[in-house]
Amino acid sequence: MKFGAVVAALGVVAAVAGAAPVWAAPPSCFPNKATVAFETSDAAVAICTTDSGFRYKGHALNKDTDIEVPAIAENRDGGGVNYVAKNQGYTYTVWNSKRLVIIGPHDEVVSDETGT
C-alpha cells in the first residue's frame, strides 16, 4: 500500500482531485523553517521547526491527501538525526538523508522511499 492510500485510510484531512496534482516543492513550513524537505515518487515531505518542536507534513502525490502531526528528533547511532511522527497506529520516520519509511499498525513496512 502506498502513502496516499495509508493517509486516506487513516481518515485524516483528504481531498481527491480528478487529476494527479503537480507539486513544485514539498509542503510549506511557512512561517517556520523546514529542517528537511524532499519529494519521493509518491509523497512530498517536510519536517518543520516550530517554537514548540517539530512537525511532520506529508502530501500524497497520487491521492492529493495531506497529514500534519507533531514529530520528535532522535539521534542515530553513528551520527545524524531522524524525525519520527505517529498518527493512528502509523509511524512516519524521516531521515535528513531524504528517506521516508512508513510503518503500519502491525509493524509492516507500508512504504520505504528515498527522495530527491
Coordinates of N, CA and C in Angstrom, one line a residue, residues 53-102:
G53 N 8.8 22.7 18.9 CA 9.5 21.5 18.4 C 9.4 21.3 16.9
F54 N 9.0 20.1 16.5 CA 9.0 19.8 15.1 C 7.6 19.3 14.7
R55 N 7.3 19.5 13.4 CA 6.0 19.0 12.8 C 6.3 18.2 11.5
Y56 N 5.7 17.1 11.3 CA 5.8 16.3 10.1 C 4.6 16.8 9.2
K57 N 5.0 17.2 8.0 CA 4.0 17.5 7.0 C 4.2 16.6 5.8
G58 N 3.2 15.8 5.4 CA 3.3 14.9 4.3 C 2.1 15.2 3.3
H59 N 2.4 15.0 2.1 CA 1.4 15.1 1.0 C 1.5 13.9 0.1
A60 N 0.5 13.1 -0.1 CA 0.5 12.0 -1.0 C 0.2 12.5 -2.4
L61 N 1.2 12.4 -3.3 CA 1.1 13.0 -4.6 C 0.0 12.4 -5.5
N62 N -0.2 11.1 -5.3 CA -1.1 10.4 -6.2 C -2.6 10.4 -5.7
K63 N -2.8 10.9 -4.4 CA -4.1 10.9 -3.9 C -4.5 12.3 -3.5
D64 N -3.6 13.3 -3.5 CA -3.9 14.7 -3.1 C -4.4 14.7 -1.7
T65 N -3.7 14.0 -0.8 CA -4.1 14.0 0.6 C -3.0 14.5 1.5
D66 N -3.3 15.1 2.6 CA -2.3 15.7 3.5 C -2.4 15.1 4.9
I67 N -1.3 15.2 5.6 CA -1.2 14.9 7.0 C -0.2 15.8 7.7
E68 N -0.5 16.3 8.9 CA 0.3 17.2 9.6 C 0.2 16.8 11.1
V69 N 1.3 16.3 11.7 CA 1.3 15.8 13.1 C 2.6 16.2 13.7
P70 N 2.6 16.3 15.1 CA 3.9 16.6 15.8 C 4.9 15.5 15.5
A71 N 6.2 15.9 15.5 CA 7.3 14.9 15.3 C 8.4 15.2 16.4
I72 N 9.2 14.2 16.6 CA 10.3 14.3 17.5 C 11.6 14.0 16.8
A73 N 12.7 14.6 17.2 CA 14.0 14.3 16.6 C 14.7 13.2 17.5
E74 N 15.3 12.3 16.8 CA 16.0 11.2 17.5 C 17.5 11.1 16.9
N75 N 18.4 11.1 17.8 CA 19.8 10.9 17.4 C 20.0 9.4 17.0
R76 N 20.7 9.2 15.9 CA 21.0 7.9 15.5 C 22.4 7.5 15.9
D77 N 22.6 6.1 16.1 CA 24.0 5.6 16.3 C 24.8 6.0 15.1
G78 N 26.0 6.4 15.3 CA 26.9 6.8 14.2 C 26.7 8.2 13.7
G79 N 25.9 9.0 14.4 CA 25.6 10.4 14.0 C 24.4 10.5 13.1
G80 N 24.0 11.7 13.0 CA 22.8 12.0 12.2 C 21.5 12.0 13.1
V81 N 20.5 12.5 12.5 CA 19.2 12.7 13.2 C 18.1 12.1 12.3
N82 N 17.1 11.5 12.9 CA 15.9 11.2 12.1 C 14.7 11.8 12.9
Y83 N 13.6 12.0 12.2 CA 12.4 12.6 12.8 C 11.3 11.5 12.8
V84 N 10.6 11.4 13.9 CA 9.5 10.4 14.0 C 8.2 11.1 14.3
A85 N 7.2 10.7 13.6 CA 5.8 11.2 13.8 C 4.9 10.0 13.9
K86 N 3.9 10.0 14.7 CA 3.0 8.9 14.9 C 1.6 9.4 14.7
N87 N 0.7 8.6 14.0 CA -0.7 9.0 13.8 C -1.5 7.7 13.6
Q88 N -2.4 7.5 14.5 CA -3.4 6.4 14.4 C -2.7 5.1 14.1
G89 N -1.7 4.7 14.8 CA -1.0 3.5 14.7 C 0.1 3.4 13.6
Y90 N 0.2 4.4 12.8 CA 1.3 4.5 11.8 C 2.4 5.3 12.3
T91 N 3.7 4.9 12.0 CA 4.9 5.6 12.3 C 5.5 6.1 11.1
Y92 N 5.8 7.4 11.0 CA 6.5 8.0 9.8 C 7.9 8.4 10.3
T93 N 8.9 7.9 9.7 CA 10.3 8.2 10.0 C 10.9 8.9 8.8
V94 N 11.5 10.0 9.1 CA 12.2 10.8 8.0 C 13.6 11.0 8.5
W95 N 14.5 10.6 7.6 CA 15.9 10.8 7.8 C 16.3 12.1 7.1
N96 N 17.3 12.8 7.6 CA 17.8 14.0 6.9 C 18.5 13.7 5.7
S97 N 18.7 12.4 5.4 CA 19.3 12.0 4.1 C 18.2 11.8 3.0
K98 N 17.0 12.3 3.3 CA 15.8 12.3 2.4 C 15.3 10.8 2.2
R99 N 15.1 10.1 3.3 CA 14.5 8.8 3.2 C 13.2 8.9 4.1
L100 N 12.1 8.3 3.6 CA 10.9 8.2 4.3 C 10.5 6.8 4.4
V101 N 10.2 6.3 5.7 CA 9.7 5.0 6.0 C 8.4 5.1 6.7
I102 N 7.4 4.4 6.3 CA 6.1 4.4 7.0 C 5.9 3.0 7.4

